[in-house]
Amino acid sequence: MRQYFTLFIIGLILAFSSCRTDFDTVASTGDLKFSKDTVYLDTVFKNIGSSTYQLKVYNRSKNDISIPIIQLKNGLNSKYRMTVDGMSGTNGKIFKDVTLLAKDSLYIFIETTADITDANPTDFLYTDEIQFDSGANLQKVALVTLIQDAVFLYPNQNPDGTKEKIKIDGKEVDGFYLNENDAVNGNELLFTKQKPYVIYGYAGVPENKTVTFEAGARVHFHANSGLYVAKNASLQINGTVSTSEKLENEVIFEGDRLESLYSDIPGQWNSVILENGNSNHSINHLTLKNAVTGLEIRNTTNTIPIKNSQFYNFVEHGILTKNARINAENLVINYAGIASLSCLYGGNYNFTHCTFNNNWQNSSHFAVNLSNSLTGATPETNPLTQATFNNCIIYGSGTNEFNLSKNTNTAFVYQLNNCLLKFSSSSTNPDYQFKTDTQHYNNIILNENPKFYNVNQNKFNIDKSSSAFAKGNQAFIIPKDILGITRTSPPDLGAYQSQDFPK
């Protein structure tokens, strides 16, 4: 009986199959629909591959169709490449007899790697188009990419095929020392705004030399790259106030992926390291973002002024110091896996009108972490001779955004004056008695929301509804805020003078 039933089912399937005609394809009639009529591939540097972009192609008809050809207009000479439903075609440029079923769709993924010489010399756009079919049935989707010229700095290749190396912490890493008399780039110790710079590996500043970044300079670091300022060398960042959101006069350090997808992703490059020594560093109007650790400062003898600067999106720390000396004004740091500001192994610090926030999504991060020791097999201590915070905001998504790691065998001197502080858990620890310990805490606003404009977009402006409004001490006022706006009296806390938010 089962055998008869099985034969019946098979016969039924064959009968239905013999009635269907849609297993046969018909020629495309030029009625394809597309998810977009132009695919804009975000800005790329010359000869650096883009991200992959998607186009969806729809067959709205009741018939299975065959598209005779899908190709790039520039054919095999095109700087674009595609895959069509997983097929690579001829060099990713030409695809023949592509079947698209009724009421179905296919995916096309597009990438490009182009040189500045391939682009239109007037607007630096490189364009092509995807053509579907030909003649009367021709349909097109435009492709547009902005190619940006740049100065590329990278390790040389040695005669044995290995890359040039420099030593950091006793280890050899891919890197090179900037040369003030380079045969190709000229003075590599002077970064101007004429072209952006792309750095591969660690760019080292030789001992007793100074690297200078002029206002408007743009520096892009490739993966696993960074800037290493050697012992007794100096870093001079000379940004100035900008008049628009383009930050035209800011010095900007970030990764080398220009696509909007990468605009706020931590860990795209490594760090800026300032090695120990007697150096005359100065940092003004720097935006540094998307690194592992933004700025690491080690055993500096001279005090480093850091003014009007922003540090965002880090796997570990925004600023990490070890026995450093800093005088910071109008500094903003946000979003770090360990701490936005972490001052270890003592040092001497003064922070005025600064905003330290941390919205990293775990419970063990801090906005500010202070310590007079280094952990390890043999813990080391060093005096924290001063850590003063005046008119600052210390906030974030965690329960407690302020942490003290004190070794009682050496000095640990700190004081917070007129600060808004996030510390939600009750504590009997004498180090966290914010209302009664006047030696360390004066006029603390505890656990009130500063109402930042948009934390997710790293916009830490406040308005008059903020708990930080007009709560500063006039004695500590910095006359202008991070945007160059004159502060009122009494001043607001943090790096920004309050303004009305746009509606």
XYZ file of N, CA and C in Angstrom, residues 218-459:
726
model
N 45.637 66.993 9.311
C 44.850 65.771 9.444
C 45.796 64.567 9.331
N 45.780 63.722 10.359
C 46.679 62.571 10.378
C 45.837 61.313 10.563
N 46.015 60.349 9.663
C 45.251 59.103 9.672
C 46.209 57.932 9.880
N 45.901 57.120 10.873
C 46.762 55.994 11.226
C 46.127 54.682 10.758
N 46.941 53.873 10.087
C 46.489 52.550 9.667
C 46.420 51.633 10.894
N 45.796 50.489 10.742
C 45.700 49.523 11.841
C 47.084 49.202 12.398
N 47.180 49.104 13.737
C 48.424 48.779 14.462
C 49.497 49.852 14.301
N 49.083 51.069 14.004
C 50.037 52.161 13.829
C 49.915 53.168 14.960
N 50.844 54.125 14.988
C 50.802 55.144 16.020
C 51.921 56.147 15.851
N 52.051 57.021 16.855
C 53.106 58.034 16.891
C 53.909 57.822 18.161
N 55.223 57.717 18.017
C 56.115 57.481 19.148
C 57.086 58.637 19.252
N 56.968 59.419 20.333
C 57.853 60.556 20.562
C 58.923 60.101 21.546
N 60.143 59.932 21.047
C 61.213 59.306 21.817
C 61.669 60.194 22.981
N 62.537 59.621 23.804
C 63.070 60.313 24.979
C 63.669 61.666 24.586
N 63.239 62.699 25.307
C 63.740 64.066 25.120
C 63.345 64.682 23.781
N 62.483 64.014 23.021
C 61.903 64.636 21.828
C 60.637 65.376 22.246
N 60.120 66.243 21.361
C 58.985 67.089 21.736
C 57.856 67.002 20.715
N 56.628 67.116 21.243
C 55.408 67.136 20.435
C 54.765 68.511 20.556
N 54.538 69.161 19.417
C 53.893 70.469 19.390
C 52.650 70.384 18.499
N 51.487 70.481 19.121
C 50.225 70.460 18.373
C 49.625 71.852 18.463
N 49.578 72.548 17.331
C 49.271 73.977 17.302
C 47.938 74.267 16.630
N 46.897 73.510 17.000
C 45.573 73.811 16.487
C 45.046 75.114 17.065
N 44.035 75.676 16.395
C 43.410 76.914 16.875
C 41.891 76.768 16.804
N 41.184 77.767 17.278
C 39.715 77.731 17.294
C 39.177 77.657 15.870
N 38.179 76.802 15.663
C 37.500 76.686 14.372
C 36.191 77.467 14.413
N 35.695 77.832 13.243
C 34.456 78.611 13.171
C 33.282 77.801 12.661
N 33.509 76.516 12.360
C 32.419 75.675 11.859
C 32.588 74.256 12.391
N 31.560 73.428 12.175
C 31.615 72.038 12.625
C 32.617 71.207 11.833
N 33.162 71.758 10.769
C 34.198 71.057 10.007
C 35.536 71.033 10.761
N 35.634 71.814 11.836
C 36.858 71.875 12.646
C 38.075 72.162 11.767
N 37.934 73.183 10.947
C 38.954 73.459 9.932
C 40.311 73.811 10.521
N 40.352 74.306 11.746
C 41.630 74.675 12.360
C 42.084 73.695 13.431
N 41.310 72.637 13.641
C 41.669 71.602 14.611
C 42.729 70.683 14.015
N 43.609 70.159 14.843
C 44.477 69.054 14.438
C 43.724 67.768 14.785
N 43.596 66.857 13.824
C 42.795 65.646 14.039
C 43.640 64.401 13.804
N 43.656 63.514 14.796
C 44.268 62.194 14.701
C 43.141 61.158 14.706
N 43.117 60.283 13.712
C 42.107 59.232 13.647
C 42.588 58.111 12.740
N 41.745 57.082 12.528
C 42.105 55.981 11.649
C 42.056 56.370 10.190
N 42.448 55.451 9.319
C 42.512 55.755 7.886
C 41.302 55.257 7.108
N 40.271 54.761 7.803
C 39.028 54.406 7.118
C 38.102 55.610 7.193
N 37.808 56.195 6.047
C 37.055 57.436 6.005
C 35.552 57.221 5.917
N 35.111 55.977 5.701
C 33.692 55.715 5.562
C 32.957 56.018 6.869
N 31.725 56.499 6.759
C 30.953 56.883 7.942
C 30.766 55.725 8.903
N 30.777 54.498 8.400
C 30.650 53.316 9.257
C 31.733 53.277 10.321
N 32.908 53.838 10.023
C 34.056 53.766 10.926
C 34.246 55.030 11.761
N 33.320 55.959 11.702
C 33.555 57.267 12.316
C 33.678 57.216 13.833
N 33.107 56.194 14.487
C 33.143 56.148 15.949
C 33.513 54.767 16.490
N 34.309 54.017 15.752
C 34.667 52.666 16.187
C 36.023 52.682 16.880
N 36.100 52.275 18.166
C 37.391 52.257 18.878
C 38.347 51.218 18.303
N 39.634 51.417 18.548
C 40.647 50.410 18.253
C 41.105 50.332 16.823
N 40.883 51.368 16.019
C 41.306 51.315 14.618
C 42.818 51.521 14.466
N 43.453 52.089 15.463
C 44.910 52.265 15.458
C 45.373 52.203 16.906
N 46.670 52.347 17.148
C 47.186 52.068 18.491
C 47.186 53.271 19.423
N 48.172 54.166 19.314
C 48.314 55.186 20.347
C 49.336 56.238 19.947
N 49.296 57.364 20.666
C 50.382 58.345 20.666
C 51.120 58.170 21.987
N 52.422 57.900 21.915
C 53.227 57.638 23.116
C 54.263 58.734 23.281
N 54.239 59.377 24.451
C 55.265 60.372 24.790
C 56.212 59.731 25.785
N 57.429 59.467 25.350
C 58.412 58.775 26.184
C 58.979 59.721 27.239
N 59.624 59.135 28.229
C 60.137 59.918 29.358
C 61.241 60.876 28.926
N 61.447 61.894 29.767
C 62.536 62.813 29.486
C 62.151 64.258 29.711
N 63.080 65.124 29.449
C 62.913 66.558 29.619
C 62.465 67.143 28.280
N 61.162 67.145 28.058
C 60.612 67.527 26.757
C 59.636 68.686 26.910
N 59.555 69.508 25.883
C 58.655 70.665 25.899
C 57.437 70.388 25.023
N 56.572 69.483 25.491
C 55.356 69.167 24.757
C 54.315 70.269 24.940
N 53.448 70.421 23.934
C 52.329 71.350 24.038
C 51.216 70.848 23.118
N 49.995 70.785 23.650
C 48.862 70.271 22.877
C 47.716 71.268 22.963
N 47.286 71.772 21.817
C 46.189 72.736 21.769
C 45.289 72.430 20.584
N 43.998 72.333 20.858
C 43.000 72.049 19.835
C 43.350 70.782 19.040
N 43.424 69.684 19.759
C 43.619 68.356 19.166
C 42.344 67.542 19.355
N 41.879 66.916 18.286
C 40.837 65.894 18.376
C 41.483 64.558 18.053
N 41.453 63.647 19.008
C 42.069 62.327 18.848
C 41.011 61.283 19.144
N 40.814 60.322 18.224
C 39.718 59.375 18.436
C 39.993 58.019 17.795
N 39.236 57.025 18.309
C 39.151 55.681 17.721
C 40.432 54.869 17.802
N 41.203 55.050 18.873
C 42.452 54.306 19.048
C 42.282 53.236 20.132
N 43.353 52.512 20.403
C 43.362 51.590 21.545
C 43.496 52.418 22.826
N 44.573 53.167 22.945
C 44.730 54.200 23.967
C 45.100 55.481 23.240
N 44.428 56.574 23.603
C 44.658 57.806 22.858
C 46.047 58.366 23.050
N 46.352 58.809 24.258
C 47.622 59.460 24.555
C 48.221 58.806 25.790
N 49.444 58.281 25.662
C 50.146 57.683 26.791
C 51.367 58.533 27.100
N 51.459 59.021 28.349
C 52.534 59.922 28.752
C 53.331 59.265 29.866
N 54.658 59.198 29.688
C 55.515 58.452 30.609
C 56.596 59.321 31.243
N 56.576 59.448 32.554
C 57.686 60.019 33.320
C 58.220 61.326 32.740
N 57.331 62.258 32.503
C 57.780 63.537 31.961
C 58.294 64.431 33.079
N 59.330 65.193 32.775
C 59.914 66.112 33.752
C 59.202 67.455 33.736
N 58.914 67.966 32.530
C 58.250 69.255 32.392
C 56.728 69.085 32.368
N 56.016 70.116 32.806
C 54.552 70.090 32.778
C 54.056 70.257 31.348
N 53.109 69.408 30.947
C 52.553 69.435 29.590
C 51.224 70.189 29.610
N 51.109 71.299 28.880
C 49.798 71.952 28.754
C 48.944 71.231 27.698
N 47.741 70.853 28.090
C 46.773 70.267 27.154
C 45.531 71.144 27.206
N 45.233 71.819 26.102
C 44.155 72.797 26.102
C 43.193 72.553 24.937
N 41.905 72.772 25.214
C 40.871 72.808 24.157
C 40.901 71.560 23.278
N 41.031 70.391 23.890
C 41.221 69.161 23.131
C 40.174 68.120 23.487
N 39.935 67.201 22.537
C 38.883 66.202 22.666
C 39.438 64.817 22.356
N 39.104 63.834 23.212
C 39.560 62.457 23.054
C 38.341 61.540 23.128
N 38.107 60.749 22.081
C 36.896 59.938 22.027
C 37.166 58.512 21.533
N 36.499 57.545 22.132
C 36.357 56.172 21.618
C 37.661 55.363 21.672
N 37.858 54.692 22.814
C 39.104 53.954 23.031
C 38.828 52.579 23.624
N 39.587 51.607 23.189
C 39.469 50.260 23.739
C 39.907 50.252 25.201
N 40.936 51.026 25.535
C 41.470 51.011 26.896
C 41.345 52.382 27.587
N 42.197 53.335 27.230
C 42.216 54.632 27.910
C 42.149 55.778 26.902
N 41.528 56.882 27.328
C 41.619 58.103 26.540
C 42.984 58.730 26.727
N 43.323 59.045 27.982
C 44.667 59.491 28.335
C 45.160 58.600 29.470
N 46.339 58.011 29.284
C 46.983 57.170 30.291
C 48.315 57.807 30.652
N 48.524 58.086 31.933
C 49.793 58.681 32.348
C 50.480 57.802 33.384
N 51.808 57.877 33.410
C 52.619 57.202 34.415
C 53.667 58.211 34.899
N 53.407 58.756 36.083
C 54.299 59.753 36.668
C 54.513 60.928 35.709
N 53.408 61.480 35.235
C 53.477 62.611 34.312
C 53.130 63.907 35.035
N 53.269 65.012 34.301
C 52.905 66.326 34.807
C 52.065 67.015 33.743
N 50.824 67.329 34.118
C 49.879 67.884 33.151
C 49.160 69.082 33.753
N 48.978 70.104 32.928
C 48.085 71.212 33.248
C 47.069 71.297 32.112
N 45.825 70.876 32.389
C 44.823 70.758 31.326
C 43.687 71.748 31.530
N 43.264 72.374 30.429
C 42.134 73.295 30.426
C 41.225 72.946 29.249
N 39.917 72.951 29.497
C 38.952 72.682 28.425
C 39.261 71.363 27.712
N 39.446 70.333 28.487
C 39.721 68.989 27.957
C 38.455 68.146 28.083
N 38.137 67.381 27.023
C 36.979 66.485 27.026
C 37.444 65.084 26.660
N 37.049 64.094 27.465
C 37.363 62.693 27.150
C 36.098 61.861 27.361
N 35.818 60.961 26.432
C 34.656 60.081 26.564
C 34.904 58.726 25.927
N 34.319 57.722 26.521
C 34.158 56.372 25.969
C 35.480 55.610 25.893
N 35.769 54.889 26.969
C 36.996 54.087 27.043
C 36.710 52.821 27.832
N 37.300 51.717 27.392
C 37.023 50.427 28.007
C 37.519 50.301 29.430
N 38.575 51.035 29.796
C 39.101 50.992 31.168
C 38.835 52.317 31.876
N 39.382 53.401 31.376
C 39.142 54.711 31.986
C 39.365 55.806 30.954
N 38.515 56.824 31.007
C 38.725 57.967 30.124
C 40.039 58.661 30.477
N 40.232 58.929 31.767
C 41.499 59.483 32.253
C 42.037 58.541 33.310
N 43.256 58.046 33.122
C 43.866 57.149 34.101
C 45.271 57.648 34.413
N 45.439 58.176 35.626
C 46.728 58.701 36.059
C 47.344 57.699 37.028
N 48.360 56.963 36.576
C 48.982 55.910 37.370
C 50.375 56.333 37.823
N 50.867 55.639 38.832
C 52.255 55.783 39.288
C 52.588 57.226 39.657
N 51.618 57.860 40.313
C 51.865 59.202 40.811
C 51.923 60.255 39.726
N 52.563 61.372 40.060
C 52.681 62.483 39.131
C 52.117 63.753 39.723
N 51.885 64.737 38.842
C 51.387 66.040 39.281
C 50.413 66.555 38.221
N 49.162 66.809 38.623
C 48.114 67.092 37.649
C 47.220 68.228 38.116
N 46.823 69.041 37.161
C 45.858 70.094 37.422
C 44.886 70.154 36.244
N 43.609 69.915 36.524
C 42.577 69.902 35.491
C 41.536 70.971 35.829
N 41.299 71.895 34.892
C 40.354 72.974 35.124
C 39.384 73.074 33.952
N 38.102 73.161 34.282
C 37.038 73.224 33.269
C 37.175 72.067 32.268
N 37.255 70.872 32.801
C 37.362 69.676 31.966
C 36.105 68.815 32.121
N 35.780 68.059 31.083
C 34.645 67.141 31.098
C 35.159 65.731 30.877
N 35.030 64.900 31.902
C 35.429 63.493 31.824
C 34.165 62.643 31.901
N 33.865 61.954 30.834
C 32.667 61.114 30.793
C 33.061 59.741 30.277
N 32.302 58.721 30.678
C 32.576 57.385 30.148
C 31.274 56.603 30.037
N 30.859 56.362 28.818
C 29.639 55.593 28.565
C 29.942 54.226 27.974
N 31.130 53.709 28.251
C 31.461 52.355 27.811
C 30.471 51.369 28.441
N 30.060 50.383 27.661
C 28.983 49.505 28.116
C 29.475 48.328 28.937
N 30.127 48.602 30.050
C 30.340 47.579 31.068
C 30.385 48.272 32.423
N 30.392 47.503 33.482
C 30.260 48.082 34.812
C 31.598 48.387 35.478
N 32.701 48.090 34.813
C 34.010 48.218 35.469
C 34.849 49.374 34.938
N 34.254 50.248 34.159
C 35.012 51.386 33.632
C 34.924 52.572 34.596
N 35.774 53.574 34.350
C 35.740 54.814 35.121
C 35.898 56.001 34.178
N 35.380 57.138 34.616
C 35.694 58.378 33.916
C 37.071 58.870 34.343
N 37.359 58.770 35.654
C 38.661 59.202 36.187
C 39.178 58.147 37.156
N 40.442 57.757 36.972
C 41.095 56.779 37.835
C 42.448 57.347 38.262
N 42.670 57.427 39.574
C 43.935 57.950 40.098
C 44.640 56.879 40.913
N 45.966 56.766 40.746
C 46.741 55.763 41.484
C 48.165 56.257 41.688
N 48.770 55.837 42.791
C 50.182 56.144 43.017
C 51.038 54.878 42.947
N 50.567 53.911 42.177
C 51.315 52.649 42.072
C 51.148 52.054 40.692
N 51.951 51.034 40.428
C 51.827 50.198 39.239
C 51.719 48.755 39.690
N 50.744 48.049 39.185
C 50.596 46.644 39.541
C 51.574 45.810 38.737
N 51.898 44.651 39.239
C 52.819 43.742 38.563
C 53.331 42.713 39.538
N 54.278 41.926 39.090
C 54.856 40.906 39.967
C 55.475 41.554 41.197
N 56.094 42.718 40.988
C 56.622 43.504 42.100
C 56.008 44.898 42.009
N 54.908 45.146 42.738
C 54.234 46.443 42.650
C 55.187 47.592 42.972
N 55.074 48.677 42.213
C 55.908 49.859 42.416
C 55.036 51.031 42.823
N 55.581 51.901 43.671
C 54.857 53.097 44.082
C 55.652 54.340 43.740
N 54.916 55.451 43.588
C 55.536 56.733 43.285
C 54.599 57.827 43.779
N 55.089 58.904 44.346
C 54.207 59.899 44.952
C 53.264 60.562 43.945
N 51.997 60.645 44.305
C 51.048 61.510 43.618
C 51.080 62.828 44.378
N 51.866 63.768 43.887
C 52.095 65.009 44.632
C 50.934 65.984 44.501
N 50.144 65.832 43.424
C 48.977 66.689 43.266
C 48.077 66.128 42.171
N 46.763 66.118 42.437
C 45.752 65.837 41.419
C 44.561 66.715 41.761
N 44.478 67.849 41.096
C 43.460 68.841 41.408
C 42.481 68.964 40.240
N 41.194 68.960 40.583
C 40.132 69.104 39.590
C 39.281 70.308 39.990
N 39.264 71.334 39.130
C 38.521 72.559 39.406
C 37.448 72.787 38.342
N 36.214 73.017 38.766
C 35.115 73.311 37.836
C 34.969 72.222 36.771
N 35.081 70.967 37.177
C 35.049 69.838 36.237
C 33.757 69.029 36.362
N 33.483 68.246 35.344
C 32.399 67.258 35.352
C 33.032 65.878 35.224
N 32.658 64.968 36.133
C 33.140 63.585 36.104
C 31.903 62.706 36.130
N 31.540 62.134 34.981
C 30.225 61.501 34.854
C 30.319 60.297 33.910
N 29.211 59.592 33.743
C 29.179 58.449 32.835
C 28.007 57.533 33.117
N 28.016 56.373 32.474
C 26.912 55.420 32.587
C 27.088 54.434 33.729
N 28.268 54.406 34.351
C 28.524 53.472 35.435
C 27.977 53.966 36.759
N 28.075 53.109 37.768
C 27.616 53.484 39.104
C 28.551 54.500 39.737
N 29.848 54.209 39.686
C 30.864 55.093 40.253
C 31.885 55.422 39.174
N 31.982 56.693 38.821
C 32.871 57.097 37.727
C 34.185 57.704 38.213
N 34.399 57.676 39.529
C 35.617 58.242 40.110
C 36.255 57.172 40.988
N 37.547 56.880 40.734
C 38.193 55.792 41.460
C 39.559 56.229 41.976
N 39.815 55.893 43.256
C 41.109 56.156 43.878
C 41.753 54.838 44.255
N 42.955 54.606 43.753
C 43.707 53.396 44.091
C 44.962 53.844 44.841
N 44.876 53.837 46.165
C 45.875 54.484 47.000
C 46.781 53.466 47.686
N 48.070 53.664 47.542
C 49.044 52.931 48.347
C 49.493 53.868 49.465
N 49.265 53.451 50.705
C 49.502 54.340 51.847
C 50.975 54.546 52.165
N 51.860 53.835 51.457
C 53.292 53.969 51.739
C 53.921 55.188 51.087
N 53.166 55.869 50.242
C 53.714 57.055 49.586
C 52.621 58.088 49.425
N 52.980 59.297 49.031
C 52.047 60.414 48.994
C 50.904 60.182 48.010
N 49.733 60.684 48.391
C 48.556 60.612 47.528
C 47.727 61.864 47.802
N 48.018 62.935 47.062
C 47.417 64.241 47.306
C 46.426 64.551 46.187
N 45.174 64.816 46.563
C 44.162 65.105 45.544
C 43.124 66.053 46.128
N 42.437 66.772 45.233
C 41.397 67.687 45.669
C 40.452 67.985 44.505
N 39.161 67.980 44.807
C 38.133 68.325 43.841
C 37.391 69.556 44.339
N 37.363 70.600 43.523
C 36.712 71.852 43.884
C 35.632 72.192 42.866
N 34.411 72.375 43.336
C 33.296 72.755 42.463
C 33.202 71.816 41.263
N 32.965 70.553 41.544
C 32.849 69.539 40.495
C 31.510 68.812 40.595
N 30.980 68.419 39.451
C 29.819 67.530 39.390
C 30.352 66.114 39.247
N 29.937 65.218 40.132
C 30.572 63.901 40.235
C 29.521 62.810 40.280
N 29.752 61.736 39.525
C 28.883 60.547 39.561
C 29.532 59.501 40.465
N 28.896 59.253 41.615
C 29.344 58.203 42.540
C 28.098 57.783 43.321
N 27.417 56.760 42.815
C 26.066 56.445 43.286
C 26.017 55.524 44.480
N 26.992 54.651 44.642
C 26.920 53.690 45.737
C 27.358 54.343 47.045
N 26.689 53.977 48.114
C 27.089 54.496 49.418
C 28.401 53.832 49.822
N 29.261 54.597 50.512
C 30.571 54.065 50.855
C 30.987 54.558 52.232
N 31.523 53.638 53.020
C 32.100 54.016 54.316
C 33.593 54.282 54.209
N 34.135 54.100 53.001
C 35.554 54.364 52.770
C 35.827 55.851 52.995
N 36.763 56.185 53.866
C 37.030 57.606 54.149
C 37.489 58.406 52.932
N 37.938 57.720 51.862
C 38.388 58.438 50.670
C 37.225 58.995 49.856
N 36.002 58.553 50.119
C 34.856 58.951 49.305
C 33.773 59.640 50.123
N 34.173 60.462 51.065
C 33.212 61.218 51.864
C 33.097 62.629 51.274
N 32.297 62.725 50.212
C 32.271 63.920 49.385
C 31.674 65.142 50.088
N 30.836 64.935 51.076
C 30.172 66.064 51.732
C 30.868 66.509 53.016
N 31.641 65.607 53.618
C 32.234 65.939 54.921
C 33.755 66.083 54.907
N 34.408 65.542 53.883
C 35.868 65.601 53.813
C 36.282 66.861 53.049
N 36.381 67.977 53.774
C 36.690 69.255 53.118
C 38.151 69.391 52.723
N 38.991 68.479 53.193
C 40.391 68.495 52.744
C 40.490 68.097 51.281
N 39.593 67.225 50.855
C 39.672 66.695 49.492
C 38.503 67.122 48.597
N 37.375 67.517 49.182
C 36.182 67.806 48.377
C 35.533 69.095 48.854
N 35.305 70.004 47.886
C 34.637 71.265 48.187
C 33.571 71.553 47.138
N 32.350 71.773 47.612
C 31.230 72.126 46.718
C 31.029 71.089 45.616
N 30.824 69.839 46.039
C 30.611 68.739 45.102
C 29.114 68.576 44.825
N 28.762 68.543 43.549
C 27.393 68.205 43.132
C 27.394 66.714 42.829
N 26.634 65.965 43.609
C 26.742 64.506 43.551
C 25.527 63.891 42.843
N 25.819 63.120 41.796
C 24.825 62.273 41.129
C 23.663 63.044 40.505
N 23.941 64.247 40.022
C 22.934 64.989 39.266
C 23.317 64.984 37.787
N 22.328 64.775 36.928
C 22.571 64.628 35.498
C 22.974 65.965 34.877
N 24.128 66.025 34.221
C 24.537 67.285 33.587
C 23.761 67.598 32.312
N 22.990 66.630 31.827
C 22.162 66.825 30.628
C 22.986 67.265 29.421
N 23.959 66.457 29.083
C 24.754 66.724 27.886
C 23.849 66.704 26.649
N 24.256 67.434 25.641
C 23.432 67.560 24.436
C 23.225 66.221 23.744
N 24.314 65.479 23.480
C 24.186 64.174 22.836
C 25.458 63.367 23.099
N 25.405 62.529 24.138
C 26.581 61.744 24.522
C 27.006 60.805 23.409
N 26.047 60.177 22.719
C 26.378 59.194 21.681
C 27.111 59.820 20.503
N 26.940 61.115 20.326
C 27.651 61.822 19.257
C 28.820 62.642 19.809
N 29.188 62.367 21.060
C 30.301 63.072 21.712
C 30.102 64.588 21.724
N 28.863 65.000 21.966
C 28.554 66.422 22.077
C 28.212 66.711 23.536
